[in-house]
CSV table of C-alpha atoms and ligand atoms in Angstrom, one decimal:
chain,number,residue,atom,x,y,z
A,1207,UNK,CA,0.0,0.0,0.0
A,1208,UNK,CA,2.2,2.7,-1.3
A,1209,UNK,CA,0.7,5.8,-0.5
A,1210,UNK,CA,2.2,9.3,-1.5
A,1211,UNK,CA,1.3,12.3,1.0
A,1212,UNK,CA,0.9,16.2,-0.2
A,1213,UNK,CA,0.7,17.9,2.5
A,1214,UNK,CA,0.1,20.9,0.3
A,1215,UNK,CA,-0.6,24.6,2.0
A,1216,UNK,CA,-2.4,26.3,4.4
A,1217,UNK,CA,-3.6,23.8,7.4
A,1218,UNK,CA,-2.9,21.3,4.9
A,1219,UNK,CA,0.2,20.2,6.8
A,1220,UNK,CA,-1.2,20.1,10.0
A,1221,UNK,CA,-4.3,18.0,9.2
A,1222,UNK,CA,-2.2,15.9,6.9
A,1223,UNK,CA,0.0,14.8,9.9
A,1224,UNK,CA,-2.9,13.6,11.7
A,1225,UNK,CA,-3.9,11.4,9.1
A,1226,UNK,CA,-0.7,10.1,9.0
A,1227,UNK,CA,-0.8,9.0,12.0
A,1228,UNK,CA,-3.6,7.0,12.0
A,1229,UNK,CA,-2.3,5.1,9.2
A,1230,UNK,CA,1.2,4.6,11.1
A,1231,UNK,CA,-1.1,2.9,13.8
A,1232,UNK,CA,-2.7,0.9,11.2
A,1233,UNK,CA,0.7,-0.1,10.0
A,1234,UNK,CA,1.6,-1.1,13.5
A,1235,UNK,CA,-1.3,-3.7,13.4
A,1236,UNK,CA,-0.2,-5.3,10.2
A,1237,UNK,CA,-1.4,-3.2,7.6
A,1238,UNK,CA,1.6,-3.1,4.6
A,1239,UNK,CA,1.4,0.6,4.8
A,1240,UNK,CA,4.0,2.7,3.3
A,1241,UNK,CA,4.1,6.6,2.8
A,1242,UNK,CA,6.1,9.1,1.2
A,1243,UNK,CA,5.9,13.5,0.9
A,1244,UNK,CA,5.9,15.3,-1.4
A,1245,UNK,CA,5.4,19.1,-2.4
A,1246,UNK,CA,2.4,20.7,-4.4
A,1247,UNK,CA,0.7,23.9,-5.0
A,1248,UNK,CA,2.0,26.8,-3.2
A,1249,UNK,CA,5.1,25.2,-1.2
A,1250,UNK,CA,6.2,24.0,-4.3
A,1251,UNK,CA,5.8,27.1,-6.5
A,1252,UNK,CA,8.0,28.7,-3.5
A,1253,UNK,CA,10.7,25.4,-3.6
A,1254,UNK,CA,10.7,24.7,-7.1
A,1255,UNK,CA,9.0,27.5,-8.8
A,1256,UNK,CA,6.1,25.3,-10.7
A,1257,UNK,CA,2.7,24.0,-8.3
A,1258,UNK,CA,3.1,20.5,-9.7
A,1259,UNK,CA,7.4,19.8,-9.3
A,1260,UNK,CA,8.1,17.1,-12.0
A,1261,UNK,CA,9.2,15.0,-8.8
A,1262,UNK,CA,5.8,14.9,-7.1
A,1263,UNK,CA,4.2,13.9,-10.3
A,1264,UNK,CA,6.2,10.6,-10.4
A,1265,UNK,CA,5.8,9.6,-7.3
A,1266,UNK,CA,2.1,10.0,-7.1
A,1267,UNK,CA,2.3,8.1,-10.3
A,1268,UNK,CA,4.5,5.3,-8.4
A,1269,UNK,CA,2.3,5.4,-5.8
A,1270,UNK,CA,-1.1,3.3,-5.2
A,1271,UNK,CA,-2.8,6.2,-3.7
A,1272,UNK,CA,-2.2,9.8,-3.0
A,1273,UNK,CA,-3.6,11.7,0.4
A,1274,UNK,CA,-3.8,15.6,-0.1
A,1275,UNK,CA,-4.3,18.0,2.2
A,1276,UNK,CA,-5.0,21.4,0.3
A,1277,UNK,CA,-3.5,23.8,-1.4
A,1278,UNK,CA,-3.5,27.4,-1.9
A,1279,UNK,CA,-3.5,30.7,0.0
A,1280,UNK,CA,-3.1,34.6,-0.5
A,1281,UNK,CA,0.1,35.1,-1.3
A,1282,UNK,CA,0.1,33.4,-4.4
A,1283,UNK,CA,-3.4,35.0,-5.4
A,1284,UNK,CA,-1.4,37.6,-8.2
A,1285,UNK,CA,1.1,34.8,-9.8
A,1286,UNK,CA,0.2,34.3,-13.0
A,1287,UNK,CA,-2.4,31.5,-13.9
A,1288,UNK,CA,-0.2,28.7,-14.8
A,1289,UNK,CA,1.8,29.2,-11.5
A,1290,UNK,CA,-0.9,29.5,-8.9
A,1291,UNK,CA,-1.1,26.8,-6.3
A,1292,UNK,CA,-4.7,25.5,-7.9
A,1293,UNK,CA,-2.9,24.5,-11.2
A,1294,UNK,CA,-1.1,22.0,-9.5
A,1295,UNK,CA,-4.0,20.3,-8.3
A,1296,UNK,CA,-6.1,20.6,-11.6
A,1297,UNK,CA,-2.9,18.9,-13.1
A,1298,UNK,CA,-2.3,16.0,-11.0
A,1299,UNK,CA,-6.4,15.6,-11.6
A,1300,UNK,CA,-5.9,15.2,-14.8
A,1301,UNK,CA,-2.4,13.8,-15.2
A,1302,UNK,CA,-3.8,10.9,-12.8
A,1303,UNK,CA,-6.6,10.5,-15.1
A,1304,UNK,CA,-9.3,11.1,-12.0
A,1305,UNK,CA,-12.1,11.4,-13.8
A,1306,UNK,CA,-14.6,10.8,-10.7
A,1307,UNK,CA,-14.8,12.6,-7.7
A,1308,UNK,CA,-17.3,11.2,-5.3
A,1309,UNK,CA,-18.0,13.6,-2.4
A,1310,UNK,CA,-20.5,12.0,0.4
A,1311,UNK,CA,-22.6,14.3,2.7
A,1312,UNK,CA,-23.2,12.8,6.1
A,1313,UNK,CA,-24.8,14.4,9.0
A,1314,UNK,CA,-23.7,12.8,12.2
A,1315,UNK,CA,-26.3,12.5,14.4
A,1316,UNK,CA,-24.3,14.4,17.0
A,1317,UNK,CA,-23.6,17.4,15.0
A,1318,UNK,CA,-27.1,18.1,14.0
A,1319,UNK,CA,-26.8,21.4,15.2
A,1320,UNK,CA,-24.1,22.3,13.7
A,1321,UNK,CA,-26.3,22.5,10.2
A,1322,UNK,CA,-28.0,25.9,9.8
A,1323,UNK,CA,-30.8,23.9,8.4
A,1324,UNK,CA,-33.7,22.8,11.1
A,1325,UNK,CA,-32.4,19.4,12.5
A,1326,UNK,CA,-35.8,17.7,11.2
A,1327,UNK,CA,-34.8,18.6,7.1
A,1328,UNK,CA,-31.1,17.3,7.6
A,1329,UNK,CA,-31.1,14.8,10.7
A,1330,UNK,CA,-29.6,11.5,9.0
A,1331,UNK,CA,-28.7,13.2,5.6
A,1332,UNK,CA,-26.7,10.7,3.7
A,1333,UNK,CA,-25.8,11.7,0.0
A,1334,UNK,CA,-23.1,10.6,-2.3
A,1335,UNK,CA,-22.5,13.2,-5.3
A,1336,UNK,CA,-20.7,11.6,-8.2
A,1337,UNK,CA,-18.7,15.0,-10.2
A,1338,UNK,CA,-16.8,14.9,-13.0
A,1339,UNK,CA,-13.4,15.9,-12.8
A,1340,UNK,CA,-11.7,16.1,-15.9
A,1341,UNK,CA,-13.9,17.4,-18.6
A,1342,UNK,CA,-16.6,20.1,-19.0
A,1343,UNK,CA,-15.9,23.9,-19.2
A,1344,UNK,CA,-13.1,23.7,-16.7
A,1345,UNK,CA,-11.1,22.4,-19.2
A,1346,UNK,CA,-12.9,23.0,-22.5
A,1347,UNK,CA,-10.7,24.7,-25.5
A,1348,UNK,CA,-10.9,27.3,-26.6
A,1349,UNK,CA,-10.7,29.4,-23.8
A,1350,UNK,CA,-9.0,33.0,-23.0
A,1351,UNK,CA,-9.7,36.6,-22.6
A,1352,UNK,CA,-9.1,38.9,-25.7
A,1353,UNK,CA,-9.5,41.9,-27.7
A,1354,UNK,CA,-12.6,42.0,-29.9
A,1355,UNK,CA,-14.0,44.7,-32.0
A,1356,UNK,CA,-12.4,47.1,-29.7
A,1357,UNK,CA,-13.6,45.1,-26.5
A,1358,UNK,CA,-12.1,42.6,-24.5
A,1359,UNK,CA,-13.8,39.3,-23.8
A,1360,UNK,CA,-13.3,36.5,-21.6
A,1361,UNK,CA,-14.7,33.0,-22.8
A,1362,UNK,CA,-15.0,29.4,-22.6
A,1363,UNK,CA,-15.9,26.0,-23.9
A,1364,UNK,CA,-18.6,23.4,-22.0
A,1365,UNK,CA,-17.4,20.3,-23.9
A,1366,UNK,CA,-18.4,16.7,-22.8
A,1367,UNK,CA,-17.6,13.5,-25.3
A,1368,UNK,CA,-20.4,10.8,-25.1
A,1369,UNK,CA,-17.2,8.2,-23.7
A,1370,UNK,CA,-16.4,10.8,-20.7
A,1371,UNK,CA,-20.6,11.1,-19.6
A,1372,UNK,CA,-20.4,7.3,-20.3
A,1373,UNK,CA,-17.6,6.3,-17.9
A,1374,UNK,CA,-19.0,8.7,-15.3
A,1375,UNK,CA,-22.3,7.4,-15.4
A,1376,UNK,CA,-21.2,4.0,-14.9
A,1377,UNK,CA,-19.6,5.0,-11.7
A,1378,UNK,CA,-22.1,6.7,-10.3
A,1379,UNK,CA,-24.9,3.7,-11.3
A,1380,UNK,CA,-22.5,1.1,-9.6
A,1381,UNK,CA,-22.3,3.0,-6.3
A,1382,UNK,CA,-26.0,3.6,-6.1
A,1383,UNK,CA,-26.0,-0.2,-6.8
A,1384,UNK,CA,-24.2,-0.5,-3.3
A,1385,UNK,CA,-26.6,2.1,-1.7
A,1386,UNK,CA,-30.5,2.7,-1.9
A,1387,UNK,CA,-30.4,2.2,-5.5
A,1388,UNK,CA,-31.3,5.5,-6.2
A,1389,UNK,CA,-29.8,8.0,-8.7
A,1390,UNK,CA,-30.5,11.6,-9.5
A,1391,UNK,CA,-28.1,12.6,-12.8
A,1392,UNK,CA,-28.1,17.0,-12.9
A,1393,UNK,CA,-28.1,19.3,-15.8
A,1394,UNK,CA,-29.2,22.1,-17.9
A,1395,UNK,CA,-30.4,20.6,-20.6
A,1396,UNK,CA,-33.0,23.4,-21.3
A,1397,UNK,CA,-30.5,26.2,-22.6
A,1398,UNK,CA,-27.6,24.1,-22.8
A,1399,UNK,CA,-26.9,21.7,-26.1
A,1400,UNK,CA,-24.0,20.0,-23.7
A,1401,UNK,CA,-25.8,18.7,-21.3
A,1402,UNK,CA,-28.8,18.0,-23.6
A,1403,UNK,CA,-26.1,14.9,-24.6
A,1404,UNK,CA,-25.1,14.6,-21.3
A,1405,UNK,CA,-28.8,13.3,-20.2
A,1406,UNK,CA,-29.1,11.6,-23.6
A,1407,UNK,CA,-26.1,8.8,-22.2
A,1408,UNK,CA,-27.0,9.0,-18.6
A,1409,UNK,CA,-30.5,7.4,-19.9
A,1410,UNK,CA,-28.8,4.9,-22.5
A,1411,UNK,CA,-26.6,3.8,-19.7
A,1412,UNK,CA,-29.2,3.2,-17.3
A,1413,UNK,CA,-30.0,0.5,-19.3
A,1414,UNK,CA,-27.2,-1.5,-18.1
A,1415,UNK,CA,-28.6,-1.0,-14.3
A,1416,UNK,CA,-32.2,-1.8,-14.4
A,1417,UNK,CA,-32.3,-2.3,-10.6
A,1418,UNK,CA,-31.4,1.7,-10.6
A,1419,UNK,CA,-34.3,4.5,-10.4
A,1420,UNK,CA,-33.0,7.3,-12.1
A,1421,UNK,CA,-34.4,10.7,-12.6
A,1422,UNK,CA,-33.2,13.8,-13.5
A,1423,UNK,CA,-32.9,17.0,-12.8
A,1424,UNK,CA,-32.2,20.9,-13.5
A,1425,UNK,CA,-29.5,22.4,-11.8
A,1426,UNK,CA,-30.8,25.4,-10.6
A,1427,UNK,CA,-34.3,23.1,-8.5
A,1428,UNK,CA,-31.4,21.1,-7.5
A,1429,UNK,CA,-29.6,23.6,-5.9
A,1430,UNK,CA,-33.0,24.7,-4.5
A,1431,UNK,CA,-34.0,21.2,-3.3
A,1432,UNK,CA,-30.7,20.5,-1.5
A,1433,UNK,CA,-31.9,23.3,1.1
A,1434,UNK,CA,-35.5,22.5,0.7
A,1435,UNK,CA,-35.5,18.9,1.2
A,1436,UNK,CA,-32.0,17.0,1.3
A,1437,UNK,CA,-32.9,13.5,2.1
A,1438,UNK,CA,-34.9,13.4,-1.2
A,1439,UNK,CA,-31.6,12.4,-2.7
A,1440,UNK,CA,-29.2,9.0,-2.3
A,1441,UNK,CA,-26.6,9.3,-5.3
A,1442,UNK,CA,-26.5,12.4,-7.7
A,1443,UNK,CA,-24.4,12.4,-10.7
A,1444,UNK,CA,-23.2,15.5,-12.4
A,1445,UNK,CA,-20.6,17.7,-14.3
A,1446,UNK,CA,-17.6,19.3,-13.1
A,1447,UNK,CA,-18.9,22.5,-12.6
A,1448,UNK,CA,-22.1,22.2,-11.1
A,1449,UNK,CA,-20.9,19.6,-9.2
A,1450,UNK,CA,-18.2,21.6,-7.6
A,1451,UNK,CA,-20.9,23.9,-7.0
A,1452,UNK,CA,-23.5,21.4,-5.4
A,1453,UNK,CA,-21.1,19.4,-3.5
A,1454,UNK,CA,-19.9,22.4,-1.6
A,1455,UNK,CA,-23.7,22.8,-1.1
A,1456,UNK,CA,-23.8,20.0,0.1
A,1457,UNK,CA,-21.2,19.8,2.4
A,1458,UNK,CA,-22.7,22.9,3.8
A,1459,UNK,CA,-26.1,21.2,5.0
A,1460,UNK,CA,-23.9,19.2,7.4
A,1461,UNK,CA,-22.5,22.0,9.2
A,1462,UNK,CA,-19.5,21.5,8.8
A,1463,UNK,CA,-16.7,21.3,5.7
A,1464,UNK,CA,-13.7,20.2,8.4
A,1465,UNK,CA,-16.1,16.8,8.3
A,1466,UNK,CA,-16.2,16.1,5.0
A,1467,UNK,CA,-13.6,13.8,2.7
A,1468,UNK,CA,-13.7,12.9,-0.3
A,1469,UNK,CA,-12.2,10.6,-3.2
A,1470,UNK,CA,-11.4,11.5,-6.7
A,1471,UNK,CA,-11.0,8.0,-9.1
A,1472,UNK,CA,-9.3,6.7,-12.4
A,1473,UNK,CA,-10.4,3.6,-14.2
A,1474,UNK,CA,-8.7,1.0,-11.9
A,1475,UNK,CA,-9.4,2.5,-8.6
A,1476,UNK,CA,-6.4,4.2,-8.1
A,1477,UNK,CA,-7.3,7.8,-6.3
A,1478,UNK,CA,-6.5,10.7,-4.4
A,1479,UNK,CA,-8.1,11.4,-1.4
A,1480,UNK,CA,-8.3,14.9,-0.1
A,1481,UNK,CA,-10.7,16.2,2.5
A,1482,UNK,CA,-13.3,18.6,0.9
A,1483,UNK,CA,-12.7,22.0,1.9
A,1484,UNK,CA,-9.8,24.1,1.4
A,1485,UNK,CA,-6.0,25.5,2.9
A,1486,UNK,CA,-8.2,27.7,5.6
A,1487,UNK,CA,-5.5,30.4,5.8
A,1488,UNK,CA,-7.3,32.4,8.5
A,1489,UNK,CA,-6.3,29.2,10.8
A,1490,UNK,CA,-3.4,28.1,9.9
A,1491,UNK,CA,-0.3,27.1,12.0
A,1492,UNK,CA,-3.0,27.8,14.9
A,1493,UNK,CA,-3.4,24.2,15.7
A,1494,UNK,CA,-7.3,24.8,15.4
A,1495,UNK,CA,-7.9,23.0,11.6
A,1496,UNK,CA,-10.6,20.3,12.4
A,1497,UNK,CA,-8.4,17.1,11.1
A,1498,UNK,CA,-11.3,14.9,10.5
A,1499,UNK,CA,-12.0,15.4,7.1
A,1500,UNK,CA,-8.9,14.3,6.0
A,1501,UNK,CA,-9.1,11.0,8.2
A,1502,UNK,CA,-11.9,9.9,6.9
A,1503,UNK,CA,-10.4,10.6,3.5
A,1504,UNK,CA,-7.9,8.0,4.8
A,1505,UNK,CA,-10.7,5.9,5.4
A,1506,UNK,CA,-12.3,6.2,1.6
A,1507,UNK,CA,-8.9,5.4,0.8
A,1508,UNK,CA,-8.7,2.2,2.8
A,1509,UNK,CA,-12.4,1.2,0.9
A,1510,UNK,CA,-12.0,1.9,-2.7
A,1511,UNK,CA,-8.3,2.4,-3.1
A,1512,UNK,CA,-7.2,-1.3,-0.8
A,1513,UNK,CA,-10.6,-2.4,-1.0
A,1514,UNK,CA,-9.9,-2.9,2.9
A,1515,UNK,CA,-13.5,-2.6,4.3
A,1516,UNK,CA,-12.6,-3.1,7.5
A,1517,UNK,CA,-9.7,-1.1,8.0
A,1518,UNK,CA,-12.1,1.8,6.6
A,1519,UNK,CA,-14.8,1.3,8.8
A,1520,UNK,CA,-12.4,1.1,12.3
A,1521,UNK,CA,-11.3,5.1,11.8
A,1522,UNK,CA,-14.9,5.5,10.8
A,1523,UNK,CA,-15.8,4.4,13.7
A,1524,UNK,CA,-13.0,6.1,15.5
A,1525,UNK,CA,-14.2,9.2,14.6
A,1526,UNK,CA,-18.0,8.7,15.3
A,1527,UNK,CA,-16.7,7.3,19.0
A,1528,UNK,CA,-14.9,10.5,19.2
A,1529,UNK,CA,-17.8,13.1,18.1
A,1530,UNK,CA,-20.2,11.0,21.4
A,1531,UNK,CA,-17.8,11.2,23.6
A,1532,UNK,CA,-18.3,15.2,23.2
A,1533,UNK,CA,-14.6,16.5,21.6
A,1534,UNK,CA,-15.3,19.2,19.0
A,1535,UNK,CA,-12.6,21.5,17.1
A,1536,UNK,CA,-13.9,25.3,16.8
A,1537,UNK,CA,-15.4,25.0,13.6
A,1538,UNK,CA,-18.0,22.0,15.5
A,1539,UNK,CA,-18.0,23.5,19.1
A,1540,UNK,CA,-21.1,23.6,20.9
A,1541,UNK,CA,-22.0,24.7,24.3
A,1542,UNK,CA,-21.7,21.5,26.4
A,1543,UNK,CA,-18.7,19.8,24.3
A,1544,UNK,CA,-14.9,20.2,25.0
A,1545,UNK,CA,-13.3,22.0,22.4
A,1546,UNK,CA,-9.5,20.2,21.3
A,1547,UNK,CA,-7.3,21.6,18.9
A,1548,UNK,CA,-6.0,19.7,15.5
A,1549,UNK,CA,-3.7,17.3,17.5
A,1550,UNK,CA,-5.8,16.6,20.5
A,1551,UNK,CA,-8.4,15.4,18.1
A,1552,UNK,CA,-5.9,13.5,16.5
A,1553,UNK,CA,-4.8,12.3,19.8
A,1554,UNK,CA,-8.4,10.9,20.9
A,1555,UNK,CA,-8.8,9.2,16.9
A,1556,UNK,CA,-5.7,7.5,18.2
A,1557,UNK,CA,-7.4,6.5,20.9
A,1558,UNK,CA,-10.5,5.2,19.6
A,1559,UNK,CA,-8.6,3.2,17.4
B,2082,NAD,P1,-11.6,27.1,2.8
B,2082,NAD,O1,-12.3,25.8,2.7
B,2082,NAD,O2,-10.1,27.0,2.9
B,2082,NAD,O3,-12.1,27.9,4.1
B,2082,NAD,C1,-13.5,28.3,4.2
B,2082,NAD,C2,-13.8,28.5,5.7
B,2082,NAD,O4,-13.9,27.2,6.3
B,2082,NAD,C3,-12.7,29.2,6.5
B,2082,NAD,O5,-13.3,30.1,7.4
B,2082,NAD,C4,-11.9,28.2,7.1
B,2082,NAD,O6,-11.3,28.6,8.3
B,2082,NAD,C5,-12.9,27.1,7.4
B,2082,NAD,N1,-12.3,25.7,7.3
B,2082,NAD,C6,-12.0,25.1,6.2
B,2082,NAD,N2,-11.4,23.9,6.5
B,2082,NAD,C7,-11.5,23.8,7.9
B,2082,NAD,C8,-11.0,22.8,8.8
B,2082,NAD,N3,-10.5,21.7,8.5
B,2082,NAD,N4,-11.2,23.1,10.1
B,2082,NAD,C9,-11.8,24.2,10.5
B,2082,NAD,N5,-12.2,25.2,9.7
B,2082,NAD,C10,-12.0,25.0,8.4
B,2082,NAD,O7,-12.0,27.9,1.5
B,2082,NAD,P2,-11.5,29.4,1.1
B,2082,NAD,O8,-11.3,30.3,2.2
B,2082,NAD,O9,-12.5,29.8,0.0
B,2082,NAD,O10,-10.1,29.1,0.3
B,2082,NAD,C11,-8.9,29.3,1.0
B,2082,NAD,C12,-7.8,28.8,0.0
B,2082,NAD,O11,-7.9,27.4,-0.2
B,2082,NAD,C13,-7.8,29.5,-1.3
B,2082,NAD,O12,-6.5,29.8,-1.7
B,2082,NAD,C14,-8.4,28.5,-2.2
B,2082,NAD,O13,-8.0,28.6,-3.6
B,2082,NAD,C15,-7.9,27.2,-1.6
B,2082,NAD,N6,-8.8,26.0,-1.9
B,2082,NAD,C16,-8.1,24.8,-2.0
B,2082,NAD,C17,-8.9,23.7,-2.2
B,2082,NAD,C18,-8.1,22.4,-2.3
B,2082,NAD,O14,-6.9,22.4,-2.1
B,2082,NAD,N7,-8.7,21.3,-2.7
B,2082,NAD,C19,-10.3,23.7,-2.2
B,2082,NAD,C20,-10.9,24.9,-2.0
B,2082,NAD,C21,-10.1,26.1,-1.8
């Protein structure tokens, strides 16, 4: 299990190191574990003067997995496009070939309050949203800002092929398969002729999965009913920008973004696994950064990655032990819990473990 570790920027390092750990204690019980650092986004702009070092990309590639913890913050906001921290983590995306990123929205029963939802719309909320990570207008050509009959323009190009909507489909079918069998597949295809195609496939390939109830559904109501009523939804399956969009939605409904991990696939299962919010520069190096997210990233890892179930479900279960027994980092503090810091949190994961 050769596992390559970016810390990245930010609290990345800090929350990063907690996740470590965990797997070190795994290690110590048997598990072939093996990790290795390197640098991305704005540490390595500063160390090697590119986001994504030519050295990072070859170990991820070496490596069975990859555990991220975040990159960016404001001192690199002005570098020029190709050089900001984010470039290196849309390039390892697509230089891995991680075409799905599945980002799951759980509200743990003990945080209910921590939503800014009523606890009766979100109490139990369990959703899976399936994005698309490689395509769409993210990447799309041609793209650019320029001079036009005495104006200047910005534009770009919402492209999907009918093999990329295919192969994402397919992934998101096969986890509603493993769930309630339930899939809602997002678009616009009202004003826009690429997403017209988009629900096209999603129906052919819902013939392979006739256990599968699929609907659809219009981005802008879906946006609307993830507020209104969440637990509508099991598995949702959408593009790369309105699934960045939604999923950080999403996230919201549970309260908090320091809970939430998340995966991002290629074809074989090989992934990078990156908690879902970002470098949190107002807290960093303040020991506050809620390190959860990140091990239960470490967790997704163990599941789809090693297809270790078991190992997976022990830190889950870690955590959730954790969260009764009343410790909360700032961003999840409630009257009546003890507030910890990133490492005592870590400390009592160890624990639970
Ligand atoms: P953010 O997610 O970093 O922070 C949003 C808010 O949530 C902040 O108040 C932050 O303190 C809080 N927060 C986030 N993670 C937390 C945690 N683990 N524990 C406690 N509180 C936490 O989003 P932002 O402020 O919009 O972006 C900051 C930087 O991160 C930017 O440079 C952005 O480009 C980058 N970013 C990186 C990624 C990534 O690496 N995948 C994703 C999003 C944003």
């Amino acid at each position: 299990m050769k596992i390559c570790v970016l810390p990245g920027d930010g609290i990345g390092p800090e929350i990063t190191a907690q996740a470590v750990r965990v797997l070190d204690a795994l290690r110590s019980d048997g598990l072939p574990i093996e990790t290795e650092e390197g640098r991305i986004g704005g540490c390595a702009v500063d160390a090697d003067g590119v986001p994504l070092p030519e050295a990072t990309l070859t170990l991820a590639q070496q490596s069975d997995a990859v555990l991220l913890g975040a990159v960016g913050g404001p001192q690199w906001d002005n570098l020029p496009r190709e050089q900001r921290p984010e470039r290196g983590l849309l390039g390892i995306r697509k230089s891995l070939q991680l075409f799905a990123n599945l980002r799951p929205a759980i509200l743990y029963p003990e945080l209910a309050n921590a939503s800014t939802l009523k606890p009766e719309v979100v109490a139990g909320l369990d959703i899976m949203i399936v994005r698309e990570l490689t395509g769409d207008i993210y990447f799309g050509q041609p793209r650019g800002i320029e001079e036009r009959d005495g104006e200047t323009v910005g534009y770009n190009t919402m492209i999907y092929s009918e093999a990329e909507i295919r192969r994402i489909a397919r992934v998101a079918f096969d986890i509603a398969m493993k769930r309630d069998r339930r899939l809602c597949s997002v678009d616009k295809m009202n004003v826009l002729e690429c997403t017209q195609l988009w629900r096209d496939v999603v129906t052919d390939v819902a013939k392979e999965f006739p256990e599968v109830e699929l609907s659809h559904m219009l981005v802008d109501n879906a946006a609307m009913q993830l507020v209104r009523n969440p637990k509508q939804f099991d598995v949702m399956v959408t593009g790369n920008m309105f699934g960045d969009i939604l999923s950080d939605e999403a996230s919201m409904l549970t309260g908090s973004i320091g809970m939430l991990p998340s995966a991002s696939l290629d074809a074989n299962n090989k992934g990078m696994y990156e908690p879902s919010h970002g470098s949190a520069p107002d807290i960093a190096g303040k020991g506050l950064a809620n390190p959860l997210a990140t091990i239960l990233s470490a967790a997704m890892m163990l599941r789809y990655t090693f297809g270790n179930e078991a190992a997976a479900a022990r830190i889950e279960s870690a955590v959730k032990k954790v969260l009764a027994d009343g410790l909360r980092t700032a961003d999840i503090y409630e009257a009546g819990t003890r507030k910890v810091g990133t490492a005592a949190m870590g400390d009592a994961v160890l624990a639970a473990l």
